[in-house]
Coordinates of C-alpha atoms in Angstrom, one line a residue:
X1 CA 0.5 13.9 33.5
X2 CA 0.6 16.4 30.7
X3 CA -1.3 16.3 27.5
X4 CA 2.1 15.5 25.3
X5 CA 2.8 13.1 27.5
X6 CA -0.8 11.5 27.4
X7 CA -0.8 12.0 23.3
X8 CA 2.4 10.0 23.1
X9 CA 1.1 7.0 25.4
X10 CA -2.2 7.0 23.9
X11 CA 0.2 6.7 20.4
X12 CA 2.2 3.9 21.1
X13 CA -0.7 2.4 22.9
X14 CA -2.3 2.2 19.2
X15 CA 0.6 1.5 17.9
X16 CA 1.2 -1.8 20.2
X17 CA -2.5 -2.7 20.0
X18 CA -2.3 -3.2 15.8
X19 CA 0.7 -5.3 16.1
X20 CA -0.3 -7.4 18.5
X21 CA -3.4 -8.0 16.9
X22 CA -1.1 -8.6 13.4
X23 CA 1.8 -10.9 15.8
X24 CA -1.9 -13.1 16.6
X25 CA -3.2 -13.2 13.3
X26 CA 0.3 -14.6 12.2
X27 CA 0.8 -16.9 14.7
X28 CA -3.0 -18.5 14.3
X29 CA -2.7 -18.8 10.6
X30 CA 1.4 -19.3 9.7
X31 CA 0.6 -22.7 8.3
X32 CA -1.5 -21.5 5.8
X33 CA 0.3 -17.8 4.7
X34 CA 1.0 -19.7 1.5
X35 CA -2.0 -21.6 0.7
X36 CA -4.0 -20.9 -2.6
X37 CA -7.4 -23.0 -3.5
X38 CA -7.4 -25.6 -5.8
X39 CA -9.2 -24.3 -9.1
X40 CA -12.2 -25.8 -9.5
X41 CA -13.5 -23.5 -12.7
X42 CA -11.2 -22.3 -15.4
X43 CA -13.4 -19.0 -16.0
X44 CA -12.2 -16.5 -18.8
X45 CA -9.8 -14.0 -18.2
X46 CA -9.2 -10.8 -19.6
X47 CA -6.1 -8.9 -18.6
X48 CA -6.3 -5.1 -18.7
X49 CA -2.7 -3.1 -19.6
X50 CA -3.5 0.7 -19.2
X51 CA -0.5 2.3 -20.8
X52 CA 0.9 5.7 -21.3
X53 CA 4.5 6.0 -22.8
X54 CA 5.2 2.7 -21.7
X55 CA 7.3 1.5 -24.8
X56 CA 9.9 0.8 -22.5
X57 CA 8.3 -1.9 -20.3
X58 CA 5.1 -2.8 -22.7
X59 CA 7.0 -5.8 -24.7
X60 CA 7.9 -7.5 -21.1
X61 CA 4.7 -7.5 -19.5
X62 CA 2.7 -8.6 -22.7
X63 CA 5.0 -11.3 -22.8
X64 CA 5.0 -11.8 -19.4
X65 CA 1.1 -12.3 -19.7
X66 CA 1.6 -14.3 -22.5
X67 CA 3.7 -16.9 -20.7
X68 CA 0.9 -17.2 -18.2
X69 CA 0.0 -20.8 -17.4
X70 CA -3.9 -20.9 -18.3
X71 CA -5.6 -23.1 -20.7
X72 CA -5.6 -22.3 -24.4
X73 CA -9.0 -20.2 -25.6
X74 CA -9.6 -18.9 -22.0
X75 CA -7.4 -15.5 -22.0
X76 CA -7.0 -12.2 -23.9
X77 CA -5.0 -9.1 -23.1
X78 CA -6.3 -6.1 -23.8
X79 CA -3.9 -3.2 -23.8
X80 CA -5.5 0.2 -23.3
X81 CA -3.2 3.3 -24.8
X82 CA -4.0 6.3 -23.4
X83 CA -2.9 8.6 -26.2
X84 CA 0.7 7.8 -25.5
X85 CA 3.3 10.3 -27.4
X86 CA 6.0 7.6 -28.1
X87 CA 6.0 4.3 -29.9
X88 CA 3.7 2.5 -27.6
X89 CA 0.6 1.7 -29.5
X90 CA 3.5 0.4 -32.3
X91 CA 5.3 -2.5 -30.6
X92 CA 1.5 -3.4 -28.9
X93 CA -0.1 -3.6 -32.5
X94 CA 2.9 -5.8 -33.3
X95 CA 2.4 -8.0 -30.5
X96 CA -1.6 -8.5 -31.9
X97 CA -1.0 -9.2 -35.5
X98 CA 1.3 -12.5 -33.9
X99 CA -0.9 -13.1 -31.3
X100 CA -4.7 -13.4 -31.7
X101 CA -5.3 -13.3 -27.8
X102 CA -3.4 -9.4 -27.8
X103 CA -6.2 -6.5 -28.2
X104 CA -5.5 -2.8 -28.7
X105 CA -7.4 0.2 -27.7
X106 CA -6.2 3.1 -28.3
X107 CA -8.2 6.2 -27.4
X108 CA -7.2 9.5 -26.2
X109 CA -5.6 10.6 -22.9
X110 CA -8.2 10.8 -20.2
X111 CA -6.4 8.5 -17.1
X112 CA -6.5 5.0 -15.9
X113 CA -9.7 4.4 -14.5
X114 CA -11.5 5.8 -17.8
X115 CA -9.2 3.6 -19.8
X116 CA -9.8 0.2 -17.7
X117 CA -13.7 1.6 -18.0
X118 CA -13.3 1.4 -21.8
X119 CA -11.9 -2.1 -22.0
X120 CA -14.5 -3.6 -19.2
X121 CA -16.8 -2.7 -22.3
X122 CA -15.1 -5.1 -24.9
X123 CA -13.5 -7.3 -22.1
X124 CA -15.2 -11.1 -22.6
X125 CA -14.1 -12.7 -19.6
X126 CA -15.8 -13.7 -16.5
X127 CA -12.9 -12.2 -14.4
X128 CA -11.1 -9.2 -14.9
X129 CA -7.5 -9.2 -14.3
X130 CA -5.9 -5.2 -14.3
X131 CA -1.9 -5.0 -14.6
X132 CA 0.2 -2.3 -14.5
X133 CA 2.0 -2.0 -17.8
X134 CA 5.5 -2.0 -15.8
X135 CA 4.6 -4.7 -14.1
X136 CA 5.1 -8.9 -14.9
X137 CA 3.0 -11.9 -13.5
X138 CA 5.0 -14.9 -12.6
X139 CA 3.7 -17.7 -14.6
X140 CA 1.6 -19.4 -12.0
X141 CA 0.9 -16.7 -10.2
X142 CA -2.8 -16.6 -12.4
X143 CA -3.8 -20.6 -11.2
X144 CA -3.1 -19.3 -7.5
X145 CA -5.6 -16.8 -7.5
X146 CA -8.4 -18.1 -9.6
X147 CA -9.5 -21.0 -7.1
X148 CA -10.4 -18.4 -5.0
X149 CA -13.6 -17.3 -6.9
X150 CA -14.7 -20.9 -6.2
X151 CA -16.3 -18.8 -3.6
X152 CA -19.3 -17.2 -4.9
X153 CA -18.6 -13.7 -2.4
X154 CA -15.1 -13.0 -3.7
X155 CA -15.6 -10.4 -5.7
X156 CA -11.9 -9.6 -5.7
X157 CA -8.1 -11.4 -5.7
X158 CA -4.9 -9.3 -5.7
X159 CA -1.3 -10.3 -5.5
X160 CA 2.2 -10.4 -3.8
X161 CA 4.2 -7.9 -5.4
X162 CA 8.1 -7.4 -5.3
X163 CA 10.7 -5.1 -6.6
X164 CA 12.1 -5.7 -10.3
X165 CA 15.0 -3.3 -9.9
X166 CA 17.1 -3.6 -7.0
X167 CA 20.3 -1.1 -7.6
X168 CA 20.1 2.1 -5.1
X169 CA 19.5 2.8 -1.7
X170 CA 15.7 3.8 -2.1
X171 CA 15.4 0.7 -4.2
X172 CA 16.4 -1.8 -1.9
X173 CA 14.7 0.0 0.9
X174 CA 11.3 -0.9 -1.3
X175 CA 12.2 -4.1 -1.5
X176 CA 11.9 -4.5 1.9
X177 CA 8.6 -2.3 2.2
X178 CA 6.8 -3.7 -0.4
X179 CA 7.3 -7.3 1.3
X180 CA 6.4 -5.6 5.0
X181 CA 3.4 -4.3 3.0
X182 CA 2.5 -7.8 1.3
X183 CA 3.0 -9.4 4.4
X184 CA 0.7 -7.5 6.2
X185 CA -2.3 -7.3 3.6
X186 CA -2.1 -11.1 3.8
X187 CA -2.7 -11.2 7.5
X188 CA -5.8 -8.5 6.8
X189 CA -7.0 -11.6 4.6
X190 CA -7.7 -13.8 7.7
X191 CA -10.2 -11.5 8.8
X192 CA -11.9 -10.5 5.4
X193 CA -10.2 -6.6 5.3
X194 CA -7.8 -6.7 2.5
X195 CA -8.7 -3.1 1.7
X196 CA -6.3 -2.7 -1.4
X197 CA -6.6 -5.0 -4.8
X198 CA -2.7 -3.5 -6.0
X199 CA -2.5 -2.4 -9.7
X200 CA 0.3 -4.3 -10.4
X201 CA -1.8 -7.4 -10.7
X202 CA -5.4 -8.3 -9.2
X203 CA -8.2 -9.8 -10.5
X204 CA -12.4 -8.8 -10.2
X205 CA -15.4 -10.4 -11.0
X206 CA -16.6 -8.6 -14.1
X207 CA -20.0 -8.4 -13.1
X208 CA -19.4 -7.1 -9.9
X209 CA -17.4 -4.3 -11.2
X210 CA -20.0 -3.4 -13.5
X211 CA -22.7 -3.6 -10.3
X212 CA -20.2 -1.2 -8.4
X213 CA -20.3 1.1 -11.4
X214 CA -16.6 0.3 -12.7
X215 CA -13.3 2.4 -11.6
X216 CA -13.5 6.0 -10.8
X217 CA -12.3 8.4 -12.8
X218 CA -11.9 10.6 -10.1
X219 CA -10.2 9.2 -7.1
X220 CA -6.2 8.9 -8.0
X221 CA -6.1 5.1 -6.3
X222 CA -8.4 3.6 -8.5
X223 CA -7.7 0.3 -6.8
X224 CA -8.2 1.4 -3.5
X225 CA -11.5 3.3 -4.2
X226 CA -13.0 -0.3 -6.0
X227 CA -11.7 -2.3 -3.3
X228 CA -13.8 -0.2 -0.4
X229 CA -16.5 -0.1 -3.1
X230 CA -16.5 -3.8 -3.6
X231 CA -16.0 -4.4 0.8
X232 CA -19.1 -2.0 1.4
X233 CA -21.6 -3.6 -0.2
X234 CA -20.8 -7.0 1.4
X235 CA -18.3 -9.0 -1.1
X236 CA -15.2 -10.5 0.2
X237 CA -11.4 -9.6 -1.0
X238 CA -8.8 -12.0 -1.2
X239 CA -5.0 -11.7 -1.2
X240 CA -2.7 -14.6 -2.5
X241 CA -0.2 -15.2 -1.1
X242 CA 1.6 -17.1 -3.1
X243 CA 0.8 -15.6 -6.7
X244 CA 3.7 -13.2 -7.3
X245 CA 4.2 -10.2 -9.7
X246 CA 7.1 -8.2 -10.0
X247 CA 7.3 -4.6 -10.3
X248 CA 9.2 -1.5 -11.4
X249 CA 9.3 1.2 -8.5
X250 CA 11.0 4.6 -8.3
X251 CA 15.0 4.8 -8.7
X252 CA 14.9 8.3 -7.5
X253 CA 13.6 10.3 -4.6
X254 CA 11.6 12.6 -6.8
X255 CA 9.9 10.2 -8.6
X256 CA 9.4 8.3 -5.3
X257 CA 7.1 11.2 -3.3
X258 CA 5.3 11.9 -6.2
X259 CA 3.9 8.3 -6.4
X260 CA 3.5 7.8 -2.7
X261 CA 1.7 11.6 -2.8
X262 CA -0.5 10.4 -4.9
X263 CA -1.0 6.6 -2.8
X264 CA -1.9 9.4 0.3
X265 CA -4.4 11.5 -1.6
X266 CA -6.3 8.7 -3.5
X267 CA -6.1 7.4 0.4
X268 CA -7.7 10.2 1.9
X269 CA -10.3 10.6 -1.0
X270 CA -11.5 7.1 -0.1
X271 CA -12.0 7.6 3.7
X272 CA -14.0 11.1 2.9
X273 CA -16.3 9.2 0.8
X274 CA -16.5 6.3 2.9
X275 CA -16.3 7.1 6.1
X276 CA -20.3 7.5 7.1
X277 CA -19.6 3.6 7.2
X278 CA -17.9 3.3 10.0
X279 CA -18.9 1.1 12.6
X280 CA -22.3 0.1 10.3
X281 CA -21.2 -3.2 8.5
X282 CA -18.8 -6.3 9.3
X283 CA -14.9 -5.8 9.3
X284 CA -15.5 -2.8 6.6
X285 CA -17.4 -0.7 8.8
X286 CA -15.9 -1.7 12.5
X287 CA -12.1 -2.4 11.4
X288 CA -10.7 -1.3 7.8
X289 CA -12.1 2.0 7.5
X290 CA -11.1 2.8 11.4
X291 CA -7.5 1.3 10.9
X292 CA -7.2 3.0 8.2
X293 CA -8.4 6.7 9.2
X294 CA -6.4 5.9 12.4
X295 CA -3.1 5.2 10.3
X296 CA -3.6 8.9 8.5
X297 CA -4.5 10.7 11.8
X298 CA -2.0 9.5 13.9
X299 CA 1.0 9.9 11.2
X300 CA -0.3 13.7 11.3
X301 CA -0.1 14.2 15.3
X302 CA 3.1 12.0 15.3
X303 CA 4.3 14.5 12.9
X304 CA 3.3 17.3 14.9
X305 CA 4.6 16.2 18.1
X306 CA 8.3 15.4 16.5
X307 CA 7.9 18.8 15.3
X308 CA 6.7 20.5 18.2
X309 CA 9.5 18.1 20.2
X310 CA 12.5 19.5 17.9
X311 CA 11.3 23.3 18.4
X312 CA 10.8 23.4 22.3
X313 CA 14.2 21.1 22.8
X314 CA 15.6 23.6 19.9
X315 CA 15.2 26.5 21.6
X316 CA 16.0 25.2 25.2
X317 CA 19.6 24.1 23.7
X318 CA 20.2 27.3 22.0
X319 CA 19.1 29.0 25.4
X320 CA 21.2 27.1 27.4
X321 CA 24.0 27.0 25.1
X322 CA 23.9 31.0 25.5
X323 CA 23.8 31.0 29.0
X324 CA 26.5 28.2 29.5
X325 CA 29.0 30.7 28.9
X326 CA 28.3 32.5 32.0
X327 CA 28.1 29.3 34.7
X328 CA 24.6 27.6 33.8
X329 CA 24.8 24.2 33.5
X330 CA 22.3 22.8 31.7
X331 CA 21.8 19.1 33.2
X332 CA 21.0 20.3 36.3
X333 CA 17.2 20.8 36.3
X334 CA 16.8 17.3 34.7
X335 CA 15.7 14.6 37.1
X336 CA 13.6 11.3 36.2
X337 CA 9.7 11.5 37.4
X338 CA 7.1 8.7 37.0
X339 CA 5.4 10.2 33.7
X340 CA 9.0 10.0 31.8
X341 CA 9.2 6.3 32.5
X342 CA 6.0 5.6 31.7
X343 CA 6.6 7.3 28.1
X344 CA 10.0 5.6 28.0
X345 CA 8.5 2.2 28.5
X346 CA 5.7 2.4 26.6
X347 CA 8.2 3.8 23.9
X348 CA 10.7 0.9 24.0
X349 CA 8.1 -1.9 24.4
X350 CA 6.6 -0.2 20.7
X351 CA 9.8 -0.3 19.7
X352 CA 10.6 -3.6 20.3
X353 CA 7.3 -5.3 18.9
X354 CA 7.8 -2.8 15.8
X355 CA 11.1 -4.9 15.5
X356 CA 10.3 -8.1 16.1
X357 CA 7.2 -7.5 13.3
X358 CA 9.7 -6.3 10.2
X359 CA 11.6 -9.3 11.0
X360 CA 9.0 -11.7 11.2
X361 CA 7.6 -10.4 8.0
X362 CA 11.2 -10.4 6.2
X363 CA 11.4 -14.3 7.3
X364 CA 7.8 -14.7 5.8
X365 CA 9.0 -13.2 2.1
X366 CA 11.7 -13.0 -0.2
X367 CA 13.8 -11.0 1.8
X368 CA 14.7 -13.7 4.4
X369 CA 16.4 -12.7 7.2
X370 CA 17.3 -9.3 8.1
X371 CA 20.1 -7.8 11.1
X372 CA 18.5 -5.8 13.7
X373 CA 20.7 -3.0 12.2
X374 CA 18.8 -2.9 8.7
X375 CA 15.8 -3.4 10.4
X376 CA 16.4 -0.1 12.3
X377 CA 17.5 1.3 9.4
X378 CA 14.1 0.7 7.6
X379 CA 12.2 1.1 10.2
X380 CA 14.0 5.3 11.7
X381 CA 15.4 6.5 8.2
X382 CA 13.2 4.9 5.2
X383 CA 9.9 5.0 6.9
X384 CA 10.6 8.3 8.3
X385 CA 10.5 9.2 4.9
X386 CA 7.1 8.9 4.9
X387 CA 6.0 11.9 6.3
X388 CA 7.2 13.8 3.1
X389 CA 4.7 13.1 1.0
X390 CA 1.8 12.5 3.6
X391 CA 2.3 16.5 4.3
X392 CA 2.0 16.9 0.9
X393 CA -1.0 15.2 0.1
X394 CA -2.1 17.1 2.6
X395 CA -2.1 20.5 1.6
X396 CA -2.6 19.8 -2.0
X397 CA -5.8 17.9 -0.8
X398 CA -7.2 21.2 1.4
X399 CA -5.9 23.3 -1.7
X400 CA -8.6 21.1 -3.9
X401 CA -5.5 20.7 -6.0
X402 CA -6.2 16.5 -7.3
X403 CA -4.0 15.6 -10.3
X404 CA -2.0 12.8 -11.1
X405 CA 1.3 13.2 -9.3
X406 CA 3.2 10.4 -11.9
X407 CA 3.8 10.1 -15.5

C-alpha cells in the first residue's frame, strides 16, 4: 500500500472517528439538547457593545438588549466606540440620555479586545455579557444562560447564533453552517470542551476574566483565546442551547474570506500558545486542543493531496489525450486492486456518516429538514470553500503579517 493511499485512510479514518464520537454524544443526550437551568440568582449583568462604524446596526442591538427580559436595576449596556469615523457615538449618546441603563465609552481606535478591556474596568456586574454590535439577543435568550452560573466552575456561557440576512447564495449557505456549527459546539458541552464563547453573544464571570488577565489585545479571536484561557486553568464552559442571537454575516465573497481568514489566524495563534498543554489536564489538554490542532493539520494535507491528486491525474490526461491520437487508449492500464477498494470504502462510509451528521444537525435547528442534494451541496461546494482562506491564514501567519482582516 502506498503512502497516498495510507494518508487518505488514515484521513477518513479521523474523519469517521469524530463523528462517531459526535453521532454518540447526540444520541446519549438528545433529550436534553434544549435544556437550560432554572435561575436560581439574578446576578448583575453588564453587556459590552465594542463598536466601530457601526451606525448602521448600533440602534438594533441596543434595543435589542434593551428588550432583554431581566429584572429592573440588574443590567447596563455599555457601548465601547472605538474611534468610529461616522455617526456612531451620536445615535449611542442618544440612546443614554433616554435610557439610564445605556453607557458610552468612547476612546480611540486601538481594537476589540482593548476596548472590552476598558469597559471590564467600569463594568458593575457580576457577569459579563460581550455582543457584537451587529448582532441581537432574543429576549429570553439572557434567563437561559444565567442558571448556568448556579454552578460555581462555569466561568463561561455562550449562545446559539443564526443568520439575520438570508438573500444570496453565500448567505443561505451560512445559515446552514452556522447551525452545523451551533449544533456541534453543543454536543462539545456534554463533555466540558466548548472551546469557543462566540462574540455575537456570551456571557463571563467578571472575576474570572479579570484572574485570566482580561481579552488579548493580540490574538485576532479574542473569544477563542479567553475561552482556552478560561478551559486551561480548570473552569468549565457552557453552551445554551436554547438562548438564541441573531447575526449579520457576509453578503459577499470578499468580505466572507476576510472574516473567516481572520477566524483561522486568531485559530492558529491559540494552538501555538497553548499547545505545551496537550495531553496535561482534563478534556482541554487530552481532547480540545488535539481536535482542534488535528482539524488545522488535516485540512492542510487534505489540501495538499487534492492538489497533488489534480496535478498527477492532470498531466496523465493531457498525456494520454496526446497520445490518443496515435492508437493509445487510455483505459487500458486501469484495473481494480485491493488498496483502491479499501480507499473507496473507507471514502464512501466518511461520506455517508458526513451526510447523515448535516442532516441530523439541520433536524436539531432552525433549518429543519434538508434534501440529500443541499446537503451535498453544502457539504462539496460551500465547505470546499474553506480552504481559501485557511491557505491564507497561512501564509500571512509564516509572513508574521497579524492584522485585522475586517472592518
Amino acid at each position: 500500500m502506498g503512502w497516498v493511499t495510507t494518508t487518505y485512510i488514515v484521513l477518513f479514518f479521523f474523519g469517521m472517528f469524530f463523528l462517531f464520537i459526535f453521532l454518540f454524544l447526540h444520541y446519549h443526550n438528545r433529550k436534553r439538547l434544549f435544556s437550560s437551568p432554572p435561575v436560581g440568582k439574578y446576578r448583575s449583568v453588564s453587556f459590552l457593545v465594542p463598536a466601530y462604524n457601526e451606525e448602521s446596526s448600533i440602534s438594533d442591538t441596543i434595543n435589542a438588549l434593551l428588550n432583554i427580559n431581566y429584572p429592573t436595576g440588574k443590567k447596563e449596556i455599555i457601548v465601547i466606540n472605538d474611534g468610529s469615523k461616522d455617526g456612531t457615538a451620536e445615535i449611542v449618546r442618544a440612546f443614554a440620555r433616554k435610557h439610564g441603563e445605556v453607557i458610552l465609552l468612547d476612546k480611540i481606535n486601538s481594537g476589540k479586545a482593548r476596548s472590552l478591556n476598558e469597559a471590564i474596568k467600569i463594568a458593575k456586574g457580576e457577569l459579563i455579557a460581550v455582543v457584537d454590535a451587529d448582532s441581537y439577543p432574543a429576549r429570553d435568550s439572557l434567563m437561559k444562560m444565567v442558571g448556568h452560573f448556579e454552578d460555581k466552575n462555569v466561568a463561561a456561557v455562550t449562545s446559539r447564533v443564526l443568520v439575520k440576512n438570508k438573500n444570496g447564495w453565500l448567505e443561505r449557505f451560512q445559515v446552514l453552517d452556522y447551525s452545523v456549527i451551533a449544533w456541534t459546539r453543543k454536543l462539545l458541552d456534554f463533555v466540558n470542551s466548548v472551546y469557543v464563547t462566540n462574540g455575537p453573544l456570551s456571557i463571563y464571570r467578571r472575576k474570572v476574566v479579570l484572574e485570566v488577565g482580561g481579552f488579548d489585545p493580540h490574538n485576532l479571536t479574542e473569544d477563542i483565546e479567553i475561552t482556552w484561557n478560561i478551559l486551561s486553568r480548570g473552569y468549565n464552559t457552557r453552551m445554551s442551547y436554547s438562548a438564541i442571537v441573531y447575526t449579520t454575516v457576509p453578503s459577499d465573497f470578499s468580505t466572507w474570506v476576510k472574516q473567516r481568514v481572520r477566524w483561522n489566524l486568531g485559530g492558529l495563534q491559540t494552538v501555538q500558545k497553548y499547545w505545551k498543554s496537550m495531553f496535561r489536564r482534563g478534556e482541554f489538554g487530552y481532547f480540545v486542543i488535539p481536535y482542534v490542532a488535528a482539524s488545522f493539520f488535516f485540512a492542510i494535507l487534505g489540501f495538499i493531496l487534492v492538489i497533488r491528486y489534480f496535478w498527477v491525474r492532470g498531466s496523465y490526461y493531457l498525456l494520454s489525450g496526446y497520445y490518443s491520437l496515435f492508437g493509445y487508449n487510455p483505459f487500458q492500464y486501469l484495473e481494480l486492486n485491493l488498496n483502491l477498494t479499501l480507499l473507496m470504502l473507507f471514502a464512501l462510509t466518511f461520506f455517508a456518516l458526513a451526510i447523515f451528521y448535516y442532516k441530523i444537525g439541520f433536524l436539531n435547528s432552525e433549518t429543519g429538514n434538508k434534501s440529500v442534494l443541499k446537503i451535498l451541496a453544502y457539504s462539496f461546494f460551500y465547505r470546499s470553500l474553506y480552504v481559501v482562506p485557511l491557505i491564507i491564514a497561512i501564509y500571512k501567519l509564516a509572513r508574521k503579517d497579524i492584522r485585522w482582516y475586517t472592518k
